[in-house]
PDB file of C-alpha atoms in Angstrom:
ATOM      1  CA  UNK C 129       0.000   0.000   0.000  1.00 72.00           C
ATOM      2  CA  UNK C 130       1.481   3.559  -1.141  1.00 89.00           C
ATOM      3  CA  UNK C 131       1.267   6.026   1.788  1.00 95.00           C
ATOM      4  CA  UNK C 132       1.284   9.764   1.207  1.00 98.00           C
ATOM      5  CA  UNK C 133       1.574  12.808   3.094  1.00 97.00           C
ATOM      6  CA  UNK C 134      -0.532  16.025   2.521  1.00 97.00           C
ATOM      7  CA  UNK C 135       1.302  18.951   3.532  1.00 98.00           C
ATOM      8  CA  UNK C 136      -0.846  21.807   4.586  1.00 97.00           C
ATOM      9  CA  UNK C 137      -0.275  25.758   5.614  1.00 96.00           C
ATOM     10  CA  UNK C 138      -3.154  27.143   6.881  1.00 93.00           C
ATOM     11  CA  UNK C 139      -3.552  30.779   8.386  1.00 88.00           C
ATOM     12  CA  UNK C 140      -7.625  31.134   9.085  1.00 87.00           C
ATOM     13  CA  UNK C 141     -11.006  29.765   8.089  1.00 85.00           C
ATOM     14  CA  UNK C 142     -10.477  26.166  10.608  1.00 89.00           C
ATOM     15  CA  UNK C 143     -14.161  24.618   9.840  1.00 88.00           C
ATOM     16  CA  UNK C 144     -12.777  24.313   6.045  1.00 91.00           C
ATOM     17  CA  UNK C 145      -9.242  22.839   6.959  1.00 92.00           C
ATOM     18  CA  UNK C 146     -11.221  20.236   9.223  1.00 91.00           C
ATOM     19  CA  UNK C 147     -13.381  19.740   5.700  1.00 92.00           C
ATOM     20  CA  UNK C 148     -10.339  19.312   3.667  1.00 94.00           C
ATOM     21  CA  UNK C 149      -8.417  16.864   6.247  1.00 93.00           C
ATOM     22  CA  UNK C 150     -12.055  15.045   6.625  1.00 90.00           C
ATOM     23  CA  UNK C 151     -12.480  14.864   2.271  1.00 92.00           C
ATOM     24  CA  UNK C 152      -8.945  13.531   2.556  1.00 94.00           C
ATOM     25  CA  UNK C 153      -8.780  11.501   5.126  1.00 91.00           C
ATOM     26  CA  UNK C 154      -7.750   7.750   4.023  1.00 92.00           C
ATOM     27  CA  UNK C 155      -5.742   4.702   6.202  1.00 92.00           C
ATOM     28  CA  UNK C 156      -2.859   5.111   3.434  1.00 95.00           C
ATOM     29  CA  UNK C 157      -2.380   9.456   3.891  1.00 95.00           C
ATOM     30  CA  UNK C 158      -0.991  11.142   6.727  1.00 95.00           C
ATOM     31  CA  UNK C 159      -1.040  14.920   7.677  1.00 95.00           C
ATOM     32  CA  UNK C 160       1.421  17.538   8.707  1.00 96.00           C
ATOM     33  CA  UNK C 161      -0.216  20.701   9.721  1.00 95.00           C
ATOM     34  CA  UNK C 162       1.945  23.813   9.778  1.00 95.00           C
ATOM     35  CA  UNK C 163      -0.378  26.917  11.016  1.00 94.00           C
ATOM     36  CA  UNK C 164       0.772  30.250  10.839  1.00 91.00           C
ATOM     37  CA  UNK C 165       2.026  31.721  14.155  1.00 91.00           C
ATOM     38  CA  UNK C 166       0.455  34.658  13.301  1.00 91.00           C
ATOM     39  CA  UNK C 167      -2.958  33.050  13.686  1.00 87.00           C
ATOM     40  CA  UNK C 168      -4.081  33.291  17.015  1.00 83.00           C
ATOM     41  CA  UNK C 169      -7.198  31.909  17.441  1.00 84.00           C
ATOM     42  CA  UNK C 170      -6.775  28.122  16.332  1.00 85.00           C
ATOM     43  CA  UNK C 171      -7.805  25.326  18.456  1.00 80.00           C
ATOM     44  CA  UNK C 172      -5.305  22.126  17.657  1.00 80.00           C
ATOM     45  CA  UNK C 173      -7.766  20.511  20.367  1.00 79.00           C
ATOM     46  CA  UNK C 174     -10.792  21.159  18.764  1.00 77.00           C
ATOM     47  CA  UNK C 175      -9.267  20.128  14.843  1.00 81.00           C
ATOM     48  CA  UNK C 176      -7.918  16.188  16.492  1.00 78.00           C
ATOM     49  CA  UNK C 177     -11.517  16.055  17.940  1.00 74.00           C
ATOM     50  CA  UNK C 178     -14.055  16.946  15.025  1.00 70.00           C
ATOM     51  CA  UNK C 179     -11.526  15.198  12.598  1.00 73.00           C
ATOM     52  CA  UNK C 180     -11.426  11.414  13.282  1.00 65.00           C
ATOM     53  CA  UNK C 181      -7.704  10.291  12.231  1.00 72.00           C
ATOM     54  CA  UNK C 182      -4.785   8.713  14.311  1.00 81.00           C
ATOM     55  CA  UNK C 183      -2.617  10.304  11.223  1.00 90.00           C
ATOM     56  CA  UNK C 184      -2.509  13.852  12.027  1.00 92.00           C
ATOM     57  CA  UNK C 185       0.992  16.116  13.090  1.00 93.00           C
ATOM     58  CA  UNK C 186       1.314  18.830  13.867  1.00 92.00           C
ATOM     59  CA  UNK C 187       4.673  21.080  13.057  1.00 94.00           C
ATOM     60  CA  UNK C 188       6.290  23.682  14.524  1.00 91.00           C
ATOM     61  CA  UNK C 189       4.605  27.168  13.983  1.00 91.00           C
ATOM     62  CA  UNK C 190       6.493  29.647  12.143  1.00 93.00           C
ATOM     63  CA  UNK C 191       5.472  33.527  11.330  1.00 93.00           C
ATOM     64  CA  UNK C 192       5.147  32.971   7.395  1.00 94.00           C
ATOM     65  CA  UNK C 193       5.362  36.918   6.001  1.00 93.00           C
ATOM     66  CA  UNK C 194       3.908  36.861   1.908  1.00 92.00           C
ATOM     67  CA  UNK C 195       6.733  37.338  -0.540  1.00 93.00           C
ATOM     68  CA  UNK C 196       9.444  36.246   2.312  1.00 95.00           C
ATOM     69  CA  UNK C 197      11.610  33.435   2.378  1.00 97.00           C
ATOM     70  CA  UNK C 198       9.411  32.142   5.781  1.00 96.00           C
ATOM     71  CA  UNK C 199       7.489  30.506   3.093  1.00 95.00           C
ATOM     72  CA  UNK C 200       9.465  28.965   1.356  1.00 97.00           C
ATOM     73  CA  UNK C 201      10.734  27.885   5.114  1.00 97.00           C
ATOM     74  CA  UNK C 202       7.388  26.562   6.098  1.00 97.00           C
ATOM     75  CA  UNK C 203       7.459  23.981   3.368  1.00 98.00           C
ATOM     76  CA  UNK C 204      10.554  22.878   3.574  1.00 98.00           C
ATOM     77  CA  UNK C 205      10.236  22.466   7.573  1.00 98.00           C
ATOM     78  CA  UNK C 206       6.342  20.173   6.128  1.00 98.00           C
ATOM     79  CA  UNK C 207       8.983  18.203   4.445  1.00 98.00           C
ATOM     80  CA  UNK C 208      11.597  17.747   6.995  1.00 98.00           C
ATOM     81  CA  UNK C 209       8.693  16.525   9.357  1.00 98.00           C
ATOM     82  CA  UNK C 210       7.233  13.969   7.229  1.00 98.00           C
ATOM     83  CA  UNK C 211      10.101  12.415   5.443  1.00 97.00           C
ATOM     84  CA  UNK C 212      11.583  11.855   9.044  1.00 97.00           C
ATOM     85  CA  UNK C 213       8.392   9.777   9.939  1.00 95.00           C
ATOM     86  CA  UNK C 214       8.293   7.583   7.168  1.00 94.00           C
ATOM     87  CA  UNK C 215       8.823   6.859   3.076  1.00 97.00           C
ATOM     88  CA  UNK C 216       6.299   8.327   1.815  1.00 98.00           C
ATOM     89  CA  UNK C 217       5.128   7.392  -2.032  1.00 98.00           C
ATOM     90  CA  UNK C 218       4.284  11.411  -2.519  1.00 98.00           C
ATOM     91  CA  UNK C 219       4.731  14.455  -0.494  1.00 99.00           C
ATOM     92  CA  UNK C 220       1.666  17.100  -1.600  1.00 98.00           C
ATOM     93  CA  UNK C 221       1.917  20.332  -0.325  1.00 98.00           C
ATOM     94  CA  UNK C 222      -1.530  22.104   0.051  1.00 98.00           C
ATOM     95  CA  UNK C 223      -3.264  25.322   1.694  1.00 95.00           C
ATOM     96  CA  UNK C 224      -5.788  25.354   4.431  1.00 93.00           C
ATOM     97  CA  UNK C 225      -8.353  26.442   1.585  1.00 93.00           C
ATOM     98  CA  UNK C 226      -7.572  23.712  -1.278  1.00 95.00           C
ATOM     99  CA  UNK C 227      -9.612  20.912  -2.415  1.00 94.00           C
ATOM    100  CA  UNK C 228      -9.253  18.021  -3.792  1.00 96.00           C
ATOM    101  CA  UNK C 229     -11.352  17.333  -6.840  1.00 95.00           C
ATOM    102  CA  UNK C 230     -11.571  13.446  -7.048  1.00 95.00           C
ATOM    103  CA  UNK C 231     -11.711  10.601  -4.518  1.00 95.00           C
ATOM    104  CA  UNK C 232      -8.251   8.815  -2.758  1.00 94.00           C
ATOM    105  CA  UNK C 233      -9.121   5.885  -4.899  1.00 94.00           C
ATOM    106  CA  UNK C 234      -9.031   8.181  -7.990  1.00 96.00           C
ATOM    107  CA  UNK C 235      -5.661  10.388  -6.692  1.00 97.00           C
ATOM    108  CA  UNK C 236      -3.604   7.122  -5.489  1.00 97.00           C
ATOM    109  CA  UNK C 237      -4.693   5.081  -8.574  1.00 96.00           C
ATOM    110  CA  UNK C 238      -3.335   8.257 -10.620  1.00 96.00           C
ATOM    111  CA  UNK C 239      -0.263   8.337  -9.073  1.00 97.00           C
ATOM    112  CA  UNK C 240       0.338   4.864  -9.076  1.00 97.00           C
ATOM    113  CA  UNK C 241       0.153   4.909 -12.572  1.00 96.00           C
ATOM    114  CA  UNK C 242       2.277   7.736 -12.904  1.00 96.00           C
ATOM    115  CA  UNK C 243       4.911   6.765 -10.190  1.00 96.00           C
ATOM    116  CA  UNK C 244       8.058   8.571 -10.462  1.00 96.00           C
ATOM    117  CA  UNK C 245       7.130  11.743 -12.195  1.00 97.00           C
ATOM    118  CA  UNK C 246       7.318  14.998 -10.324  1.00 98.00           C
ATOM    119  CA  UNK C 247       4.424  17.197 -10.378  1.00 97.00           C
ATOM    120  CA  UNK C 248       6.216  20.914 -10.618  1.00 97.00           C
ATOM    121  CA  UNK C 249       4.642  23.634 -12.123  1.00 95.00           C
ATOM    122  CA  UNK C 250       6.996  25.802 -14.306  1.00 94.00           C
ATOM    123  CA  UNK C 251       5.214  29.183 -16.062  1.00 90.00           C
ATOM    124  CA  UNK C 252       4.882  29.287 -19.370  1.00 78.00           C
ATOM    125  CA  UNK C 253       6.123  32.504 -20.134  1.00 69.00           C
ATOM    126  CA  UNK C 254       8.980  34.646 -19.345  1.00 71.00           C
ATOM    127  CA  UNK C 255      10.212  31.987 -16.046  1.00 84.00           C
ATOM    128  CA  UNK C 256      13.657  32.510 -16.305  1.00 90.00           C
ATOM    129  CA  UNK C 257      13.744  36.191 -16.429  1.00 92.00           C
ATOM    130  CA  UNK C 258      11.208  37.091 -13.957  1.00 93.00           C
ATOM    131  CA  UNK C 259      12.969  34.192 -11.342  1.00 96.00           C
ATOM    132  CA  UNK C 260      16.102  36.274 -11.958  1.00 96.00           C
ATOM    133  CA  UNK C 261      14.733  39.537 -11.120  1.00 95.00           C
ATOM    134  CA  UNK C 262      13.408  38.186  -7.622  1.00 96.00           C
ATOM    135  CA  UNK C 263      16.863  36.626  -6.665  1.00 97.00           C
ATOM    136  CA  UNK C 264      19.505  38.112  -8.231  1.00 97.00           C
ATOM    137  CA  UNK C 265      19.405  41.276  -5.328  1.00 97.00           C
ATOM    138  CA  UNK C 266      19.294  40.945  -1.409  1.00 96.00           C
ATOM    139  CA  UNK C 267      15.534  41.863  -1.070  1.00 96.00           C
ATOM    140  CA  UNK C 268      16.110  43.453   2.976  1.00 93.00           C
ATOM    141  CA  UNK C 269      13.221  43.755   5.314  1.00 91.00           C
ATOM    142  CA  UNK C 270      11.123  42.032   2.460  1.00 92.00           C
ATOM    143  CA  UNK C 271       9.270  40.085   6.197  1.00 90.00           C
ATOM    144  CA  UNK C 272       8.065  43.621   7.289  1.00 90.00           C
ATOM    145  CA  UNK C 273       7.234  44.996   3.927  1.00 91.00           C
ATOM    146  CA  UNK C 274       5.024  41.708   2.802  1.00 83.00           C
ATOM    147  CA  UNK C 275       2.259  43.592   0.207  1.00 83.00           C
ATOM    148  CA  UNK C 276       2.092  47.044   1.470  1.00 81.00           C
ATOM    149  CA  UNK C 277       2.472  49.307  -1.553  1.00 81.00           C
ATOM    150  CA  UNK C 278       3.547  52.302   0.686  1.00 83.00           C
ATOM    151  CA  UNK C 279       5.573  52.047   3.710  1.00 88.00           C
ATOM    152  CA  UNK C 280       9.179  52.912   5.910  1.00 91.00           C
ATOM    153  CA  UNK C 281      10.674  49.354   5.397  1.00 90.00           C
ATOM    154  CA  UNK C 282       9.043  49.481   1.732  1.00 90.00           C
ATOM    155  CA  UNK C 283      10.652  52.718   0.892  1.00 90.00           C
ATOM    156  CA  UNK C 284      14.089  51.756   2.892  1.00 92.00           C
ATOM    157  CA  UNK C 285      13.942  48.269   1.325  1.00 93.00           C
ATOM    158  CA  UNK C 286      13.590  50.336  -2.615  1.00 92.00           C
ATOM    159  CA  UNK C 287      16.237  52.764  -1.842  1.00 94.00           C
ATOM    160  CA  UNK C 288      19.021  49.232  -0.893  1.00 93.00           C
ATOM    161  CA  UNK C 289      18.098  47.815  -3.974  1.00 94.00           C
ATOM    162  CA  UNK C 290      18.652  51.137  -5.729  1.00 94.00           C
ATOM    163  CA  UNK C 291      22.462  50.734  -4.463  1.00 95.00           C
ATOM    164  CA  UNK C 292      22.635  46.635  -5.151  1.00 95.00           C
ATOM    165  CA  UNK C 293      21.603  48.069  -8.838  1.00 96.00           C
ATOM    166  CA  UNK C 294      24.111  50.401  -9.124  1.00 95.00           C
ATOM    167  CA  UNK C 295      26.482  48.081  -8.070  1.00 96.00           C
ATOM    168  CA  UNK C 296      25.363  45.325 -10.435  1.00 96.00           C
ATOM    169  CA  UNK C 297      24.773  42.693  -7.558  1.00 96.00           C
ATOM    170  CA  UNK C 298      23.964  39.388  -8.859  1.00 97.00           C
ATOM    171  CA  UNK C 299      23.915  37.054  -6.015  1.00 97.00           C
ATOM    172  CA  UNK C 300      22.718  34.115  -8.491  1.00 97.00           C
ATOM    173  CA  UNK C 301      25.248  34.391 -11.042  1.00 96.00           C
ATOM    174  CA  UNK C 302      26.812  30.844 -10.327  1.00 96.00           C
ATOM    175  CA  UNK C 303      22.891  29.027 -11.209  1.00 97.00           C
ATOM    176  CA  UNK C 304      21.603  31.533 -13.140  1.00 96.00           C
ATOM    177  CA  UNK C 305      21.318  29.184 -16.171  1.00 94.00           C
ATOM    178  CA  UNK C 306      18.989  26.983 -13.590  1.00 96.00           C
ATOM    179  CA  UNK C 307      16.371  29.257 -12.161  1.00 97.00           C
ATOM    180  CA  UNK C 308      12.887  28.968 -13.127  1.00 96.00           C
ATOM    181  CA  UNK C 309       9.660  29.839 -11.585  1.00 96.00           C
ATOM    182  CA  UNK C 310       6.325  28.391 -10.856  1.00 95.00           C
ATOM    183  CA  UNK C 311       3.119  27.973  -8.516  1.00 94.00           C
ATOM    184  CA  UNK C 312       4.755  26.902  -5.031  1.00 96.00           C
ATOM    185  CA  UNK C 313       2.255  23.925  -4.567  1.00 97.00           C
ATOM    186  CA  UNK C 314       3.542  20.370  -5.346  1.00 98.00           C
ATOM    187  CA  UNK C 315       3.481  16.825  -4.992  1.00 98.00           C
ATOM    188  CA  UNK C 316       6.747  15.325  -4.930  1.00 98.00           C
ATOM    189  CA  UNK C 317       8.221  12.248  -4.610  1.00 98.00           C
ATOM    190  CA  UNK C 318      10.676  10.924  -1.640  1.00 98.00           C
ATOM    191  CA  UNK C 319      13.715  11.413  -4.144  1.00 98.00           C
ATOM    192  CA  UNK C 320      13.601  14.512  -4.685  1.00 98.00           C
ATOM    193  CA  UNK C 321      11.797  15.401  -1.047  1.00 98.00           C
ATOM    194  CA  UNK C 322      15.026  14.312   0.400  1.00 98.00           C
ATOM    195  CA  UNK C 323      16.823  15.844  -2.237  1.00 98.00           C
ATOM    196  CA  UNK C 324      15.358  19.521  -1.705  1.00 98.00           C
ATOM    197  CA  UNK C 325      16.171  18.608   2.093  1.00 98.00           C
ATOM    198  CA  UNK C 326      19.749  17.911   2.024  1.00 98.00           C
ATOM    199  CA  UNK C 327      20.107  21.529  -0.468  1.00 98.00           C
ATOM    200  CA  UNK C 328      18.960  23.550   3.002  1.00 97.00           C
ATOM    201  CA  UNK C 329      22.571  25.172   2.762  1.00 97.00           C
ATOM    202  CA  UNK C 330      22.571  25.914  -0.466  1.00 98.00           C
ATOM    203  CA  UNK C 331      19.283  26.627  -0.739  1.00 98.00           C
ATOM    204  CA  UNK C 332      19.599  30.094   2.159  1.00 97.00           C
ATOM    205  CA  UNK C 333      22.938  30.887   0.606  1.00 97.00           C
ATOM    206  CA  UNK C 334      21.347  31.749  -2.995  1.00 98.00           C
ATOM    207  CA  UNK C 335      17.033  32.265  -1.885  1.00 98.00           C
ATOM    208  CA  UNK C 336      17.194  33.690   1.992  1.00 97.00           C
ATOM    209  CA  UNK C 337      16.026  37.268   1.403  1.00 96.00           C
ATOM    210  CA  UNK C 338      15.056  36.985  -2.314  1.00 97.00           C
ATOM    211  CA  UNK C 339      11.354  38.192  -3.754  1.00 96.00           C
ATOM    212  CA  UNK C 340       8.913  35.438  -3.466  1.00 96.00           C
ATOM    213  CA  UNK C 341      11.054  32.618  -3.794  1.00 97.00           C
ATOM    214  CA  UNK C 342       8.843  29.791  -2.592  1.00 97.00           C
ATOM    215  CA  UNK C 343       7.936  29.997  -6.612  1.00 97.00           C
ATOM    216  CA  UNK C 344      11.131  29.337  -7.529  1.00 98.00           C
ATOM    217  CA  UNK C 345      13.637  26.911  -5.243  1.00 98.00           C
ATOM    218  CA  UNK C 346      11.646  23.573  -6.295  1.00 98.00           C
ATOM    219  CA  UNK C 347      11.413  24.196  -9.972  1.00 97.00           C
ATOM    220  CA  UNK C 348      15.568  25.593  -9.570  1.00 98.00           C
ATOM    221  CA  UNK C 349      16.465  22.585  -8.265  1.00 98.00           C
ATOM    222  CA  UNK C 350      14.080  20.012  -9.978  1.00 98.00           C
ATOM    223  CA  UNK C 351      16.313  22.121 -13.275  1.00 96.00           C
ATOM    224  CA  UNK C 352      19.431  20.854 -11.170  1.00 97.00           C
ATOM    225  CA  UNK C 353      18.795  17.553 -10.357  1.00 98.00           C
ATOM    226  CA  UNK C 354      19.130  14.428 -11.133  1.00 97.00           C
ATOM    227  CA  UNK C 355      15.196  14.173 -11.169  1.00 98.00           C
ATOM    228  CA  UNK C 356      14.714  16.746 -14.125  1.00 96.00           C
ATOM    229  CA  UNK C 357      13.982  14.486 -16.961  1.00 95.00           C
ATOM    230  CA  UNK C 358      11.020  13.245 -14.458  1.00 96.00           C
ATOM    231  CA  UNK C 359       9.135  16.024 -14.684  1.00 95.00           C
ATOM    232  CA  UNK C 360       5.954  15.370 -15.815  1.00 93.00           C
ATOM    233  CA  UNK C 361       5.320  17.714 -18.141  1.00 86.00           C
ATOM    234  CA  UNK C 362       7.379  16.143 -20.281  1.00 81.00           C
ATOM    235  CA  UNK C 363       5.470  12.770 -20.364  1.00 76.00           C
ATOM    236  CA  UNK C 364       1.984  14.384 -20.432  1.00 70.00           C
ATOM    237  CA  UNK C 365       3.393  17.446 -23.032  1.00 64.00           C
ATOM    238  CA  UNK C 366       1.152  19.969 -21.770  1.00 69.00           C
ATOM    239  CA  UNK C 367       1.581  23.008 -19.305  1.00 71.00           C
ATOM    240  CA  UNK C 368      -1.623  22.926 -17.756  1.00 78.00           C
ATOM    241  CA  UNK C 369      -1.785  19.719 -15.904  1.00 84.00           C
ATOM    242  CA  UNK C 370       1.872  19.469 -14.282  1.00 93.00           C
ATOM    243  CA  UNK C 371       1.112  19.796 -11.190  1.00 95.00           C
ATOM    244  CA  UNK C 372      -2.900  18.668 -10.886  1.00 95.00           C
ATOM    245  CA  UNK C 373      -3.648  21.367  -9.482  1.00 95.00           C
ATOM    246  CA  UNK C 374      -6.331  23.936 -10.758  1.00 92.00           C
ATOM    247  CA  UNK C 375      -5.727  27.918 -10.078  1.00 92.00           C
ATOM    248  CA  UNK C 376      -7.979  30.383 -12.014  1.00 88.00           C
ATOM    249  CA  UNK C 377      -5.389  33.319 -12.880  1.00 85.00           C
ATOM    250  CA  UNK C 378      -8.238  35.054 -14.982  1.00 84.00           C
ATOM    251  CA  UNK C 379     -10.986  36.064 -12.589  1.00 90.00           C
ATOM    252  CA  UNK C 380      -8.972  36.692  -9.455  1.00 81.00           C
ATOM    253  CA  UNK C 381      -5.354  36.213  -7.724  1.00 84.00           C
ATOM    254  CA  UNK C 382      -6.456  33.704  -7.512  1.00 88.00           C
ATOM    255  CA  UNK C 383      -9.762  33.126  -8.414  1.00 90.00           C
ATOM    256  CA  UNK C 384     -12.001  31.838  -5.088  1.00 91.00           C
ATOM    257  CA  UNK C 385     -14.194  29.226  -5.650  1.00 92.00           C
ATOM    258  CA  UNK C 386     -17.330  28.461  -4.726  1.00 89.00           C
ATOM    259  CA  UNK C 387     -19.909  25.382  -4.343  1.00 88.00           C
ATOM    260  CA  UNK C 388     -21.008  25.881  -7.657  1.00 89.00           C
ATOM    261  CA  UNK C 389     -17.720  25.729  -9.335  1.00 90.00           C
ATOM    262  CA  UNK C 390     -17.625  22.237  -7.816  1.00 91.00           C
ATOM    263  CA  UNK C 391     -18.869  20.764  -9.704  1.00 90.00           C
ATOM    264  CA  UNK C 392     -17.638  21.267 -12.557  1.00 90.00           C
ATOM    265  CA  UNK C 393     -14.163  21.203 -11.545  1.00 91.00           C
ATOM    266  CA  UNK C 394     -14.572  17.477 -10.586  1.00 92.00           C
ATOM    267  CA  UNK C 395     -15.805  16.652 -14.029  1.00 91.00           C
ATOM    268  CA  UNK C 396     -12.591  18.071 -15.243  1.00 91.00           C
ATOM    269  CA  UNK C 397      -8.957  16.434 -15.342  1.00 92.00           C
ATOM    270  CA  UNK C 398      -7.310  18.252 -12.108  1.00 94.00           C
ATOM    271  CA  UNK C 399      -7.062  16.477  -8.868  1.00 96.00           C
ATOM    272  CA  UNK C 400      -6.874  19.438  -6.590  1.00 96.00           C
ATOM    273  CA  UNK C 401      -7.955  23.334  -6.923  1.00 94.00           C
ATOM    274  CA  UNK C 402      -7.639  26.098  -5.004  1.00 93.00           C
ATOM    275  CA  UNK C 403      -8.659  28.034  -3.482  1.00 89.00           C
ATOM    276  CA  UNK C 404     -12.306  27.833  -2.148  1.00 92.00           C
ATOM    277  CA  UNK C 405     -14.892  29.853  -0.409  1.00 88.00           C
ATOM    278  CA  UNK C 406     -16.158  28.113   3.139  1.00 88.00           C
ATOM    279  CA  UNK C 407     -19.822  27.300   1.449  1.00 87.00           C
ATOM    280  CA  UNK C 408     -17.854  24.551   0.166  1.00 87.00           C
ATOM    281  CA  UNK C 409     -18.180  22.392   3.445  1.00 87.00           C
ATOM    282  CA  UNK C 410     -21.098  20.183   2.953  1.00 88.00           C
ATOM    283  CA  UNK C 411     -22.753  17.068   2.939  1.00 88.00           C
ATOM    284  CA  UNK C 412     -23.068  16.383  -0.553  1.00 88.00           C
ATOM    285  CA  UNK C 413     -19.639  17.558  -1.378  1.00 90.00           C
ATOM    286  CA  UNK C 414     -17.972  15.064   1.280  1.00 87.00           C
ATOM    287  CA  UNK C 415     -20.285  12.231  -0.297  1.00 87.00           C
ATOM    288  CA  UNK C 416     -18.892  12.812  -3.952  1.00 87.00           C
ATOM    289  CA  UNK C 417     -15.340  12.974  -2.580  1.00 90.00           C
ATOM    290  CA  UNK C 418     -16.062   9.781  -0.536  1.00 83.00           C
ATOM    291  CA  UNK C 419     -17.568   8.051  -3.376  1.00 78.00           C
ATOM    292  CA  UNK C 420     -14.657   5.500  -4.825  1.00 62.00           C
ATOM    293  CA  UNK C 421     -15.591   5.607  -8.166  1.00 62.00           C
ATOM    294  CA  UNK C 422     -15.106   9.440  -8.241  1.00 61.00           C
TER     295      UNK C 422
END
């Protein structure tokens, strides 16, 4: 039997992680929880009550800051965590506010079949460049900054990187051939998890206090590894399925979903989407996901 672990960050909204861990929840997965530090009001009493599973962990908090390397940090500590426990089949890494769009039966049969391949999601356009942009220069104070458009550490962090340009920085100069970006959320296998684990060194000497890098370290080193030609974009030749998972770009950043888009989704070829509004905890929902023929 294949075990995998589901990796999951979650910051807020606690009845829909309990929903996703509950639409998940299956003898052969295990979960790793990492919540936010920031969030104050979650009850890890409350979560191992309403959700029935012996296969739950929970991981050491950290204050995760959008656009800072704590990110990145939070899913590499998911990792650490779970590939200590066990050999796991496939490492997924998930929000609080995913969804999985087909049943365990469905998502371990598909990656059974597909066994090897590493689910990474590279952009289509532009990758390279943009990756380079974010890591090239020492992006200070980026933890305080996070999206403010106007403030002290903003405008101090702007006026260091004025400098860094001046002086041509390039911190990345050495893998510069390498770097890539992508959507942060995977499913990996225990290769390359352990892979990606034993980089940690390299990995804060070239990303720590870069732009948004938890986009770009997995698909840089997937590019550097000896895993690269098991990507899986290059057995299924298409860019929109590489790593399962459906984001709508078009209609939002991203797009939330709601009940209604459901539906439709699970129709569709994805296994997981993200992200969704909370009217998507219900009966009838948890029935389809439960179903094995789904």
């Amino acid at each position: 039997m294949s075990k995998h672990a589901y990796l999951i960050i979650c910051h807020n909204n606690w009845k829909q992680l309990n929903f996703l861990i509950d639409c998940l929840n299956d003898p052969r997965n295990d979960f790793y929880i990492m919540v936010d530090s920031k969030a104050t009001d979650f009850d890890c009493e409350y979560l191992t009550k309403s959700v029935p599973t012996d296969n739950l962990y929970f991981v050491n908090q950290i204050d995760v800051r959008w656009g800072d390397y704590s990110l990145f940090e939070a899913s590499l500590s998911l990792l650490k965590a779970a590939s200590a426990h066990q050999k796991y089949s496939y490492y997924h890494l998930l929000s609080g506010v995913d969804m999985p769009l087909k049943s365990q039966t469905y998502i371990h049969n598909f990656f059974d079949s597909n066994q090897g391949y590493e689910f990474v999601d590279f952009d289509n356009e532009d990758s390279s460049s943009l990756a380079f942009r974010r890591t090239r220069y020492y992006y200070l104070l980026q933890k305080y900054v996070g999206r403010k458009r106007i403030s002290f550490f903003k405008i101090l962090r702007d006026v260091i990187l004025i400098f860094e340009k001046i002086l041509h920085v390039n911190r990345v100069k050495d893998i510069q051939s390498y770097l890539a970006k992508g959507s942060n959320w995977f499913s990996i296998t225990d290769d390359f998890a352990h892979y990606i684990i034993g980089k940690e060194s390299f990995i804060k000497k070239y990303f720590y206090n870069t732009y948004i890098c938890d986009e770009i370290v997995v698909q840089t080193l997937l590019n550097m590894s000896p895993y690269k030609d098991n990507w899986y974009g290059n057995k299924n030749h298409s860019l929109e399925y590489q790593n399962m998972r459906y984001l709508d770009w078009g209609r939002g950043k991203p797009y939330t979903f709601s009940k209604d888009d459901f539906f439709e989704l699970h129709e569709g070829e994805y296994l997981f989407a993200r992200k969704f509004s909370t009217d998507i905890v219900s009966n009838d929902i948890r029935d389809i996901l439960l179903n094995k023929e789904n």
